[in-house]
XYZ file of C-alpha atoms in Angstrom:
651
model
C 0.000 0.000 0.000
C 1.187 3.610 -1.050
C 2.360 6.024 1.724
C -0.174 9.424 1.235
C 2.618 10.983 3.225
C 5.174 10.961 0.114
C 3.451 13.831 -1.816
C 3.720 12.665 -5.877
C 5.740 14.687 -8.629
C 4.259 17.234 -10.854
C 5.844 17.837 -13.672
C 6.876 21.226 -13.661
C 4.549 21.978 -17.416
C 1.523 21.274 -14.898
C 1.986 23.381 -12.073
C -0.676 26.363 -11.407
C -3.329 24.423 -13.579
C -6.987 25.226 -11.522
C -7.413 21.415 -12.162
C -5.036 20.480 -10.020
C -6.123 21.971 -6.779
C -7.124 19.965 -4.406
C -10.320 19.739 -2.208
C -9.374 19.097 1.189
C -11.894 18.061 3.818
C -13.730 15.962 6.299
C -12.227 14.220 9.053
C -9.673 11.352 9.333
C -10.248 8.612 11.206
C -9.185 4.821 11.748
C -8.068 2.076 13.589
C -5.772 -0.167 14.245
C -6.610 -3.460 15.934
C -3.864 -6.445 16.364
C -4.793 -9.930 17.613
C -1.832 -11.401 18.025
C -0.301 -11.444 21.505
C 0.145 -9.154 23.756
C -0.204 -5.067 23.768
C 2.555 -3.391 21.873
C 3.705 0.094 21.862
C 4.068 -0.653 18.381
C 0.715 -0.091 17.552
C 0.972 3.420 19.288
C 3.163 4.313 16.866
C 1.188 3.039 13.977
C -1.360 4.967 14.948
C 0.288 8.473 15.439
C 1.855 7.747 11.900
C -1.611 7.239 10.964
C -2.496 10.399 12.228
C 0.639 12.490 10.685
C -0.796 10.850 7.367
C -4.134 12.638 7.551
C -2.531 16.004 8.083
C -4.841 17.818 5.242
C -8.367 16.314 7.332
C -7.970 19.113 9.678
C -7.451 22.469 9.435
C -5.038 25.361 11.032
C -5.836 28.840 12.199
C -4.010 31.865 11.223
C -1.157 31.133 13.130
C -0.610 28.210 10.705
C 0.113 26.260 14.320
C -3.051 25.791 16.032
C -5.004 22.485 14.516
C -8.729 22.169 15.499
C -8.400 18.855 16.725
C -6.780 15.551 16.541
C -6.509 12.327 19.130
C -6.429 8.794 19.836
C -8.249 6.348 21.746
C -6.879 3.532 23.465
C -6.754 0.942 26.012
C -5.691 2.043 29.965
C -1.673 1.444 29.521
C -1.100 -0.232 32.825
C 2.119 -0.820 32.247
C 3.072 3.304 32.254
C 0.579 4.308 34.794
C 2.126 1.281 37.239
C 4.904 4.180 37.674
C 2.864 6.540 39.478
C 1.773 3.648 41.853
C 4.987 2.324 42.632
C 6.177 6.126 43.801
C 3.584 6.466 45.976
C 3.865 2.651 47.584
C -0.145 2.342 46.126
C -1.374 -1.393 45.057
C -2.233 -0.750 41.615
C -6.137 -2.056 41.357
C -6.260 -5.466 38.878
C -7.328 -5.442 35.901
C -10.809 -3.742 34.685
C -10.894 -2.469 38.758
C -8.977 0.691 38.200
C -11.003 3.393 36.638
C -8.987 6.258 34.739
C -10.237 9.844 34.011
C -8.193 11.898 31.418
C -9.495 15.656 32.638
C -9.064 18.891 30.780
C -8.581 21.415 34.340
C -8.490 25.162 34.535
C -5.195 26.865 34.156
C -5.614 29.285 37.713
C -4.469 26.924 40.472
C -6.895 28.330 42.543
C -9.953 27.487 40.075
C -7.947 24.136 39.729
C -8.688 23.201 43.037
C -12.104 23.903 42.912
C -12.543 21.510 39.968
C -10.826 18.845 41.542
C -12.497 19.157 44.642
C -15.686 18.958 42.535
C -14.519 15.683 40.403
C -13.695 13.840 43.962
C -17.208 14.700 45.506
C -19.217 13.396 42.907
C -17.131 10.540 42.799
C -17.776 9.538 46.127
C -21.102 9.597 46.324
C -21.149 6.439 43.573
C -19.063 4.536 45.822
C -16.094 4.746 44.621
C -12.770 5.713 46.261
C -10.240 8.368 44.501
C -6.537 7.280 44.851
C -4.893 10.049 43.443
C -4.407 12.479 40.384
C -1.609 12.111 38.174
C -0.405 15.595 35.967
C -0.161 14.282 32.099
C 3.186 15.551 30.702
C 2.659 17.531 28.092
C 4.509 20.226 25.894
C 3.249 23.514 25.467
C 6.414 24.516 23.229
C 4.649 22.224 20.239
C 1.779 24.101 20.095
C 0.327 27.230 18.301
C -0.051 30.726 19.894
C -4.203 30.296 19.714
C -4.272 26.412 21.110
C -1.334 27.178 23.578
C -3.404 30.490 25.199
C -6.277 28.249 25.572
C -4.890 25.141 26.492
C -6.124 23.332 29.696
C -4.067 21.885 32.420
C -4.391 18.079 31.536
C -4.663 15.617 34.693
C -5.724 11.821 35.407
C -7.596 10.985 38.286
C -7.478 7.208 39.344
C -10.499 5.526 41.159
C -11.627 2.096 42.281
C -14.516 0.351 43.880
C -14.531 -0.604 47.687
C -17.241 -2.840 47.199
C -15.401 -4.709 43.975
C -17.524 -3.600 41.701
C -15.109 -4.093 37.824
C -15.472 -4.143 34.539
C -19.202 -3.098 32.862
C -20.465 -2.194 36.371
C -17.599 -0.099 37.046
C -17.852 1.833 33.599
C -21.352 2.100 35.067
C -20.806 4.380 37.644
C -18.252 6.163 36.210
C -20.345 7.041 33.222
C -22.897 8.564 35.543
C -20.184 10.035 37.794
C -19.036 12.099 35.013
C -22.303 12.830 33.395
C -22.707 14.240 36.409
C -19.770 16.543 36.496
C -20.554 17.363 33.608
C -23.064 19.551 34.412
C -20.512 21.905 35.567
C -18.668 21.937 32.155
C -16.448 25.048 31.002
C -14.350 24.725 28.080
C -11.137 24.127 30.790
C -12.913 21.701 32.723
C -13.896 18.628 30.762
C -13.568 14.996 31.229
C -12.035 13.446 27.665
C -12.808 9.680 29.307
C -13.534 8.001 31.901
C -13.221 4.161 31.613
C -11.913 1.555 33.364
C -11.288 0.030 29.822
C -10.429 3.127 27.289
C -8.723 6.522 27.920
C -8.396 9.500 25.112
C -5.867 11.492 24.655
C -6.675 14.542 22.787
C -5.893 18.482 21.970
C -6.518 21.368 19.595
C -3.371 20.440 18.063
C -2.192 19.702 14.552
C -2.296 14.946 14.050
C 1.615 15.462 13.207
C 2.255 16.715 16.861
C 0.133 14.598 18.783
C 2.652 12.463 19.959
C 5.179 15.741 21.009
C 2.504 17.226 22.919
C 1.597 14.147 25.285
C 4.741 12.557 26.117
C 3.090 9.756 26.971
C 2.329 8.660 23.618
C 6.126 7.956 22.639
C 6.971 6.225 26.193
C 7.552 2.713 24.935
C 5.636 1.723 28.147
C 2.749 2.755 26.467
C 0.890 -0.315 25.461
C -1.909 -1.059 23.835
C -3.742 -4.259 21.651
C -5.965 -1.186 19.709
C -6.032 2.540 18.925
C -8.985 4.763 17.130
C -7.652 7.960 15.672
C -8.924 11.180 14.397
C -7.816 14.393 12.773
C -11.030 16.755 12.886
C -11.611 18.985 10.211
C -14.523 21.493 11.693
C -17.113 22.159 9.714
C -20.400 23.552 11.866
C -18.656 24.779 15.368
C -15.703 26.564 16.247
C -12.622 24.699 17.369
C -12.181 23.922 21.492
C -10.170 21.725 23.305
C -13.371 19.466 24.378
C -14.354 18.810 20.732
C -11.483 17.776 19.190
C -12.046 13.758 18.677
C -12.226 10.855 19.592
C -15.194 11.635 22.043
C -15.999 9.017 24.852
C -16.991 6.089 22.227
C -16.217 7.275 18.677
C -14.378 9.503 16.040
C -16.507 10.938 13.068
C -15.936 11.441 9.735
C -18.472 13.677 8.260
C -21.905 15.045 9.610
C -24.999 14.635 10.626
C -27.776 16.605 8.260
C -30.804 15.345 11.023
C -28.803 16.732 13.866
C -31.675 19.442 15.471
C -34.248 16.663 14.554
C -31.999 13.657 16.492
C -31.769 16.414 19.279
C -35.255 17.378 19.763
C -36.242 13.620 19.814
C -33.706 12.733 22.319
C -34.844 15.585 23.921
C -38.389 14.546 24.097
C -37.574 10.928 25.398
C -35.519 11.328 28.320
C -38.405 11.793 30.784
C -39.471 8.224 29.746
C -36.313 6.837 30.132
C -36.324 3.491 32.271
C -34.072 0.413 32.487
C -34.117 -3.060 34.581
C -31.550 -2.485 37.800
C -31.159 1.374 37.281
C -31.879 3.768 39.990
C -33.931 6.751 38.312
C -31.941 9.119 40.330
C -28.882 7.594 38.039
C -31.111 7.922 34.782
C -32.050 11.837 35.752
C -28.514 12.305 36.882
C -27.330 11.309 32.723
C -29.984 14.035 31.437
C -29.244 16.272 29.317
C -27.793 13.851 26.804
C -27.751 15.576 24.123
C -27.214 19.377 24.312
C -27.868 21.831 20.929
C -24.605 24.219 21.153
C -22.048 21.538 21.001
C -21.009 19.293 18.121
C -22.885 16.751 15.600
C -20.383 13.670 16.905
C -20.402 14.742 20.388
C -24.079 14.900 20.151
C -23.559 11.484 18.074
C -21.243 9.959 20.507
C -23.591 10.850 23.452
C -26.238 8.883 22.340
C -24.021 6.190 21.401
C -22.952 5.950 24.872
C -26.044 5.956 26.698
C -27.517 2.591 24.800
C -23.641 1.049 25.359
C -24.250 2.250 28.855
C -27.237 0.573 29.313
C -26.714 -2.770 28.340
C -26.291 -2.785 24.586
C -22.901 -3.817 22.362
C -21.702 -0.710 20.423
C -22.427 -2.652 17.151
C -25.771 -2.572 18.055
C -25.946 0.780 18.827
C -24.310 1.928 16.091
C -27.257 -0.378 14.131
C -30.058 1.297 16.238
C -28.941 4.916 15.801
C -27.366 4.904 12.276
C -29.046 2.372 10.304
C -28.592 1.014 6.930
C -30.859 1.857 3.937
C -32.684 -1.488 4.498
C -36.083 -1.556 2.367
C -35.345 -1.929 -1.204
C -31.609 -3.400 -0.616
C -31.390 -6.344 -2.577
C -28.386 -7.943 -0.908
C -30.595 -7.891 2.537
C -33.556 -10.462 0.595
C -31.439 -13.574 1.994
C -31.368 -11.611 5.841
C -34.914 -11.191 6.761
C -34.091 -11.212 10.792
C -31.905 -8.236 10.057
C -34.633 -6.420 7.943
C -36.996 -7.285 10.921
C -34.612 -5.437 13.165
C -34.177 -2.292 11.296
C -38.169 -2.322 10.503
C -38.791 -2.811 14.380
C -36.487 -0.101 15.076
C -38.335 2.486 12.599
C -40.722 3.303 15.103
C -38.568 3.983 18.078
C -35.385 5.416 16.992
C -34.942 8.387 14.073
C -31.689 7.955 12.055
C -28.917 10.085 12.815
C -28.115 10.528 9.025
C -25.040 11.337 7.547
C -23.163 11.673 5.321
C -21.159 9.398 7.890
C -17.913 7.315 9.117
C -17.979 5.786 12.490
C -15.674 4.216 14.492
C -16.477 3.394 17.632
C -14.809 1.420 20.975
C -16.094 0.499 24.323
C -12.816 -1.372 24.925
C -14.195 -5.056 24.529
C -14.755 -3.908 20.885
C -13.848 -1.651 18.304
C -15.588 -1.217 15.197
C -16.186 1.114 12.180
C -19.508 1.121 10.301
C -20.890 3.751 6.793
C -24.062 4.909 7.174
C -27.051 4.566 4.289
C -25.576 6.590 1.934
C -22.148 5.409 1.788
C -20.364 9.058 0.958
C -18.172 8.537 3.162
C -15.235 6.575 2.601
C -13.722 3.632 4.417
C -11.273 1.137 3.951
C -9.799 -1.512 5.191
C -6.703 -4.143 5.211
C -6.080 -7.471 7.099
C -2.402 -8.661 7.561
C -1.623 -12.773 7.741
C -0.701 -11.650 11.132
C -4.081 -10.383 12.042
C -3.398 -6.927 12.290
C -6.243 -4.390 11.174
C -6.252 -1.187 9.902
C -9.084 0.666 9.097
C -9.165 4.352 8.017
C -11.186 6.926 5.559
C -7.588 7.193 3.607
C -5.623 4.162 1.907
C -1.606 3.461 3.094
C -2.054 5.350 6.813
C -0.019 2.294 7.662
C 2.816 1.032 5.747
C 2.101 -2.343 5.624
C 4.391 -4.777 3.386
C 2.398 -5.795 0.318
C 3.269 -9.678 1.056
C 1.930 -9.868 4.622
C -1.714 -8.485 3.524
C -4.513 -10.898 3.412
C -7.259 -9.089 2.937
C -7.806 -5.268 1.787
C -11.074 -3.549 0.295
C -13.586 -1.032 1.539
C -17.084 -0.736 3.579
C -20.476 -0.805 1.114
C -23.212 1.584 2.121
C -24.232 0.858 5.538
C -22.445 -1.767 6.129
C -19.434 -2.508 9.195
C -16.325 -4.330 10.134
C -15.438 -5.074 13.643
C -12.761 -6.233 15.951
C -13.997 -8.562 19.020
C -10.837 -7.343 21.411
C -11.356 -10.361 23.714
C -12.239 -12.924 21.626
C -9.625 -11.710 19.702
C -12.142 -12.691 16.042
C -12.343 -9.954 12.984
C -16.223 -9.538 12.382
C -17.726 -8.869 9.224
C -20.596 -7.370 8.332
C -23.888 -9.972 7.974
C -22.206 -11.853 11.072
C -22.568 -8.569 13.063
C -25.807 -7.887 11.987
C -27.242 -11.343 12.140
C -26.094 -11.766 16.071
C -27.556 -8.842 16.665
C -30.849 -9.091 15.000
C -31.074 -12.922 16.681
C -31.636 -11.193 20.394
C -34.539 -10.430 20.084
C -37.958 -12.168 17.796
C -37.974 -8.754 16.281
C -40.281 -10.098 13.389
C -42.696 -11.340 15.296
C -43.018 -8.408 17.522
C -43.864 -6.435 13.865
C -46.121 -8.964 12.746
C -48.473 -9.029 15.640
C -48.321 -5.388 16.751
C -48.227 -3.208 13.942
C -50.763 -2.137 11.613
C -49.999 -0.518 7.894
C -51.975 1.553 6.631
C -51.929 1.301 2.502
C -52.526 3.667 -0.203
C -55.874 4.280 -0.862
C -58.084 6.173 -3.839
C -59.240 9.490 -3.658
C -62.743 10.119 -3.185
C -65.134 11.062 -5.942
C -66.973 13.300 -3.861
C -66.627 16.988 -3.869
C -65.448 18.215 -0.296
C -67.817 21.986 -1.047
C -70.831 22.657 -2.782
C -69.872 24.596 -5.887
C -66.937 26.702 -7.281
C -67.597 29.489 -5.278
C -67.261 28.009 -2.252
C -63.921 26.612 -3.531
C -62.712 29.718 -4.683
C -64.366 31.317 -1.027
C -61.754 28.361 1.119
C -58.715 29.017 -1.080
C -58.777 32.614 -0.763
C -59.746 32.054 2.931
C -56.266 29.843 3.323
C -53.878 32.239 1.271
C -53.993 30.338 -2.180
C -53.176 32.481 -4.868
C -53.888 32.524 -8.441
C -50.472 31.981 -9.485
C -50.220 29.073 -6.747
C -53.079 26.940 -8.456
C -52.142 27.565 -12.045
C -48.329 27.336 -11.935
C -47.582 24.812 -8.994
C -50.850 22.560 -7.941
C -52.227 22.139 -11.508
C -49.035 20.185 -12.697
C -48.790 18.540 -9.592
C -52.061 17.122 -9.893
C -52.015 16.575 -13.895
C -48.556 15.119 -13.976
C -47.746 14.015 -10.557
C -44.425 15.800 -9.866
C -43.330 19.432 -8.557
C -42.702 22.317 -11.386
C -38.991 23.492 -11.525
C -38.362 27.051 -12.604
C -35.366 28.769 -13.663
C -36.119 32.156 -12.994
C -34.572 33.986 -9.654
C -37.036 35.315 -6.720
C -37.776 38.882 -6.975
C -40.297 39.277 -4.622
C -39.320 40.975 -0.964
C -38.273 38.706 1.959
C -41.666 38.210 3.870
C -40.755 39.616 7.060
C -39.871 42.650 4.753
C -42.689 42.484 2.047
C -45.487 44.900 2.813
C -48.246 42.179 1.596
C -49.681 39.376 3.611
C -47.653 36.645 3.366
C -48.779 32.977 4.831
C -46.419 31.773 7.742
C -44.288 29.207 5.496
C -43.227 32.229 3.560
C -41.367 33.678 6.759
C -39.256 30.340 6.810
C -36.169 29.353 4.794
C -34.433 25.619 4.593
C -31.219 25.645 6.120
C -28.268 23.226 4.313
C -25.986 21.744 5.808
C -21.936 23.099 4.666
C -20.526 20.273 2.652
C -22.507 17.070 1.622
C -25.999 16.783 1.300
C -28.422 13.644 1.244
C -30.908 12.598 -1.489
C -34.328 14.096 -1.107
C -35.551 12.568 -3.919
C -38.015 9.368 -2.415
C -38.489 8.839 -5.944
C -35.148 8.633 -8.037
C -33.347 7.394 -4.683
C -36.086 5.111 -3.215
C -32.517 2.472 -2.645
C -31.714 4.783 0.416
C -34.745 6.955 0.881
C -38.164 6.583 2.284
C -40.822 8.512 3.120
C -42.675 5.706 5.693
C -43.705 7.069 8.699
C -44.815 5.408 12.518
C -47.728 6.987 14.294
C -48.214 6.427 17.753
C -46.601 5.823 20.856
C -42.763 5.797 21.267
C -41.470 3.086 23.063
C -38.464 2.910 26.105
C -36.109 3.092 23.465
C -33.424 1.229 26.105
C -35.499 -1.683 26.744
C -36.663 -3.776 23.739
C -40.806 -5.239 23.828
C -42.847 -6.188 22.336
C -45.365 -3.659 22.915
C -42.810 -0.985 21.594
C -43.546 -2.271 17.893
C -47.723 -1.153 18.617
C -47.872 1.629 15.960
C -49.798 2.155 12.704
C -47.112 2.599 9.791
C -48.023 4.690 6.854
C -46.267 4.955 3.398
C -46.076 8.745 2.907
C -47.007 11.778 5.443
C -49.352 12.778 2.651
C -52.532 11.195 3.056
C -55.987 11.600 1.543
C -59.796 11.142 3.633
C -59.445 7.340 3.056
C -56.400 6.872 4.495
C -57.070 9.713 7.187
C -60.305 7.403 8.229
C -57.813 3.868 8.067
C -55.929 5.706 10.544
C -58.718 6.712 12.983
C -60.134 3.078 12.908
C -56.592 1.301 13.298
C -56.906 0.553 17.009
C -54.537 3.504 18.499
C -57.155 6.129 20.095
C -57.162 9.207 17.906
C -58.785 12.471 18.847
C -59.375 15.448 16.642
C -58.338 18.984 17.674
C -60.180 21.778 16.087
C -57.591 24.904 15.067
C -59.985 26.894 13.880
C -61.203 29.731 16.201
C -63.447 32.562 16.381
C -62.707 36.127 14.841
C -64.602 37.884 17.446
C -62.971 35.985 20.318
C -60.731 38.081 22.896
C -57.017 38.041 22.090
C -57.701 36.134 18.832
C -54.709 34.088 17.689
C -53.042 33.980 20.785
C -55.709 32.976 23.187
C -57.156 30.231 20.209
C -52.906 28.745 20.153
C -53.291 28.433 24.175
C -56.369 26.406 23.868
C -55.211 24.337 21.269
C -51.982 23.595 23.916
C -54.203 22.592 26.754
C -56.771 20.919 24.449
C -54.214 18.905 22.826
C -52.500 18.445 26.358
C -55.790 17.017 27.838
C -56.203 14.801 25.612
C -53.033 13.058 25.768
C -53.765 12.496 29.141
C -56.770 10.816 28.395
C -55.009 7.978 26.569
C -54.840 9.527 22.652
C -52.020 7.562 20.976
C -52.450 10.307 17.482
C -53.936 13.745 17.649
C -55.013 15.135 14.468
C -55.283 18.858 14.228
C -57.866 19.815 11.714
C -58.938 23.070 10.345
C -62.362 21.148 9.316
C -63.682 19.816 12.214
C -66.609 17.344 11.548
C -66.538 17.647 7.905
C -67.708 21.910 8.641
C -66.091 24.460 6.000
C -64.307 27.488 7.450
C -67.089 30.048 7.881
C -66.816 34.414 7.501
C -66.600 34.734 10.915
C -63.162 32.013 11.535
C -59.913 32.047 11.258
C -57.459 29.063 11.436
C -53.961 28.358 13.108
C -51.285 27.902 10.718
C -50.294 24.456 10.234
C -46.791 25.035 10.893
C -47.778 26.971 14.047
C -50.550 24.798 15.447
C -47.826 21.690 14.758
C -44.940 23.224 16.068
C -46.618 24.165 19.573
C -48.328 20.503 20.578
């Protein structure tokens, strides 16, 4: 495999052609897993060559010094942290009982203190004991004036359980422990990890100096059987020490165009939030999960962690929250228990959609997986000595061409994993098939869900003549130009009119005309790479399905969960309206039409809609629909109605 370090020759004739210039963007990231033996600080250094090789992922700042972001993620090295125990006569704890925290800590001693006062009290109160904090040598001299003026002072705090507790259990409480802490967080306090399996070292520094900064990385005590890396390239937030990846379980390459819709879910599930052997005052103490002013993967990555958390494999997770394009893929026809997973999961859990490269560790497992549209890429290479390297670039790792096995690269959706302890390579339908066995996912579907199909359109007018026609679409802001030059050729040929001319008519919060509320709205693209929105054309990866009813515990996996009434398209005519209301789920109707007359108007009408729509949840409606004909009755001279998008947006 090539080296992407060695730049290639130009001939000289070439140089300056605008062809030639390069696009550079979108994270790095890899792996490295080896099978063979034990940990080796050879794979450290792998890994941070790796890195240097994925220099142009990330960007600088001015000072042509200060990267946004690189890091790796690896085991606990015992072996160099043993040093710190032996100086202080301290019985290192065995195995998966010692728990390490890599903290980010304010500069100020004074505010120091404070913070790791703070870390010790919460971690007491999970039961566990603190043994000590050990200062990570660093070196400041490596890095640019920006990162260097805002760089934190970088400690590890060490921790056990008195009553034994090891291993999952441990990473238990120290996942709540520090979800705790960080409720507190300021970009110089942060916890990077906290793990009694993985630790992350990471910095607003440039991949090639990496291994400078943290001294650490380049002690050959360092050892370690795995490594994730990352070089971050920052696309929709500002560069800070915290967000530089890998975050607690992963490194992404790319983003995530759903990201305010995956938040406001979240969001709306973590009241409901339950699991078998949790304390609720744990599950509140984990809340907010997700949090709108930080980053798409640490958004991502906190999800991620909460189903690993709870009981779940992070190949599973990774299934759940990023799944594969799974309705019209022809390579899935011979895997109908993995279909029945990713159909059962359609009504819980929205995809966090890409375009996206994952990989993800939880320190029994490391694993890399594309999401649905594949536009990310990712490839891979398996020695004879069972070594793996996985990575969005080819030749990270020099690897001599006669000890490779296996090489190639991840399909759309699909995942390649390491099992750390069984010490297997996993490829993608055995994943997916071990995963999709825990649970009779199809029969769940079968016997709980209803679909609703696609029905004809009635042959009855819905008004008496064309006046009254003309009298609603006036009454509901139609315009001539609307009927004649957009809803005519929908209805005649059955697709949306294109036009090529520009928009010349004022802003509507500037226009001097009434406008209807849509109007005041604008779609909002993501920067780089955007996702087919075509149902049609790209029906392979794209749906426009829908599940009405109630959400289920999205940690907890029933049965009754899969009790929803799925429907082909949010558009739906009277036919398919009335399937819905007679489907078994207990629908109510909300009126948002209100009288002119009425005090307040608008505002007083949106209130009542609220506490209508309110009440009747608590009466047991499973699907509220808000109509602006309520029992079949025409808007009348002396109504007005509440804007879709306004009546929707407040229930």
């Amino acid at each position: 495999m090539n080296n992407p370090s060695v730049a290639p020759t130009v001939p000289t004739s070439l140089l300056g052609q605008p062809w030639l210039v390069e696009e550079r963007d979108a994270c790095g990231v890899g792996f490295i897993a080896d099978l063979q033996g034990e940990p080796k600080h050879t794979l450290i250094q792998q890994a941070l060559t790796a890195l240097g090789c994925m220099e142009h992922r990330g960007g600088c700042s001015a000072d042509n010094d200060s990267g946004d972001g690189a890091g790796v993620m690896t085991g606990i090295p015992r072996n160099l942290l043993s040093r710190w125990f032996d100086t202080r006569n301290l019985p290192m704890p065995d195995g998966d009982r010692l728990g390490v925290g890599m903290v980010f800590l304010p500069q100020e001693p004074g505010a120091r203190e404070v913070a790791r006062a703070y870390v010790e009290e919460v971690v007491r109160l999970e039961d566990l004991t603190v043994l000590g904090w050990r200062e990570v040598p660093v070196n400041p001299d490596v890095l640019g004036p920006q990162a260097r003026n805002s760089q934190p002072h970088i400690e590890q705090i060490f921790v056990t359980c008195s009553a034994g507790a090891a291993g999952d259990e441990l990473d238990r409480r120290l996942y709540v422990a520090r979800s705790i802490i960080g409720k507190k967080l300021a970009e110089d306090f942060y916890v990077c990890s906290f793990s009694c399996r993985t630790i992350v070292y990471k910095g607003m520094v440039r991949s090639v100096v990496l291994g400078e900064f943290y001294e650490d990385l380049t002690n050959p005590d360092y050892v370690s059987n795995f490594a994730v890396y990352h070089r971050r390239f920052s696309t929709n937030t500002m560069p800070k020490w915290p967000l530089a990846q890998p975050m607690r379980m992963l490194g992404h390459n790319g983003e995530i165009n759903t990201l305010l819709g995956n938040i406001n879910w979240m969001a709306a599930r973590e009241g409901e939030l339950t699991v078998s052997g949790w304390p609720k005052a744990d599950l509140e103490s984990l809340t907010p999960i997700v949090n709108q002013a930080n980053s798409d993967s640490y958004n991502l990555d906190s999800a991620l962690e909460l189903l690993v958390r709870t009981g779940r494999s992070p190949l599973e997770a990774a299934m759940v929250l990023v799944p594969e394009a799974y309705q019209n893929q022809p390579a899935l026809k011979d895997y109908p228990e993995i279909t029945d997973f990713y159909d059962y999961y359609s009504g819980l859990q929205e995809p966090w959609d890409g375009p996206a490269l994952l990989v993800f560790s939880d320190g029994k497992t490391v694993g890399a997986g594309l999401d649905r549209n594949g536009l990310r890429p990712a490839r891979y290479c398996i020695t004879k000595s069972n070594t793996i390297v996985v990575g969005s670039e080819a030749g990270v790792v020099d690897l001599p061409a006669a000890e490779i096995a296996e090489k190639g690269r991840l399909a759309p959706g699909q995942m390649i994993a390491v099992d750390l302890e069984a010490k297997t390579i996993l490829k993608n339908y055995e994943i997916k098939q071990k995963v999709a066995h825990k649970h009779p996912y199809g029969e769940w579907v079968t016997a709980n869900r209803q679909l609703v199909t696609s029905d004809a359109f009635t042959e009855t007018p819905l008004f008496a003549d064309a006046q009254a026609v003309l009298q609603q679409q006036a009454a509901f802001g139609y315009s001539a130009e609307d009927l004649e030059m957009v809803i005519v050729p929908m209805a005649s040929q059955g697709k949306e009119p294109t036009f090529c001319m520009g928009d010349d008519i004022p802003l509507a919060v500037l226009s001097n005309k009434p406008r209807l509320l849509f109007d005041y709205f604008k779609q909002r693209f993501a920067q780089v790479t955007n996702p087919p929105i075509d149902p049609l054309r790209e029906n392979l990866v794209m749906s426009l399905g829908m599940s009405l009813g109630e959400r289920g515990n999205i940690l907890e996996p029933s049965a009754a969960s899969a009790r929803m009434i799925k429907i082909n398209s949010p558009v739906l005519n009277e036919a398919e309206l009335a399937a819905i209301k007679q489907g078994g789920l207990l629908t109510t109707a909300v009126s948002t039409l209100y009288e002119l007359a009425a005090p307040d108007g608008l505002p007083t009408a949106l209130d009542q809609l609220i506490q209508t729509a309110i009440a009747a949840v608590e009466a047991g409606a499973k699907i509220l629909v808000l109509t602006d004909r309520p029992d079949g009755q025409a808007l009348t001279e002396t109504q007005s109605y509440i804007p879709p998008l306004l009546a929707v947006g407040a229930v």
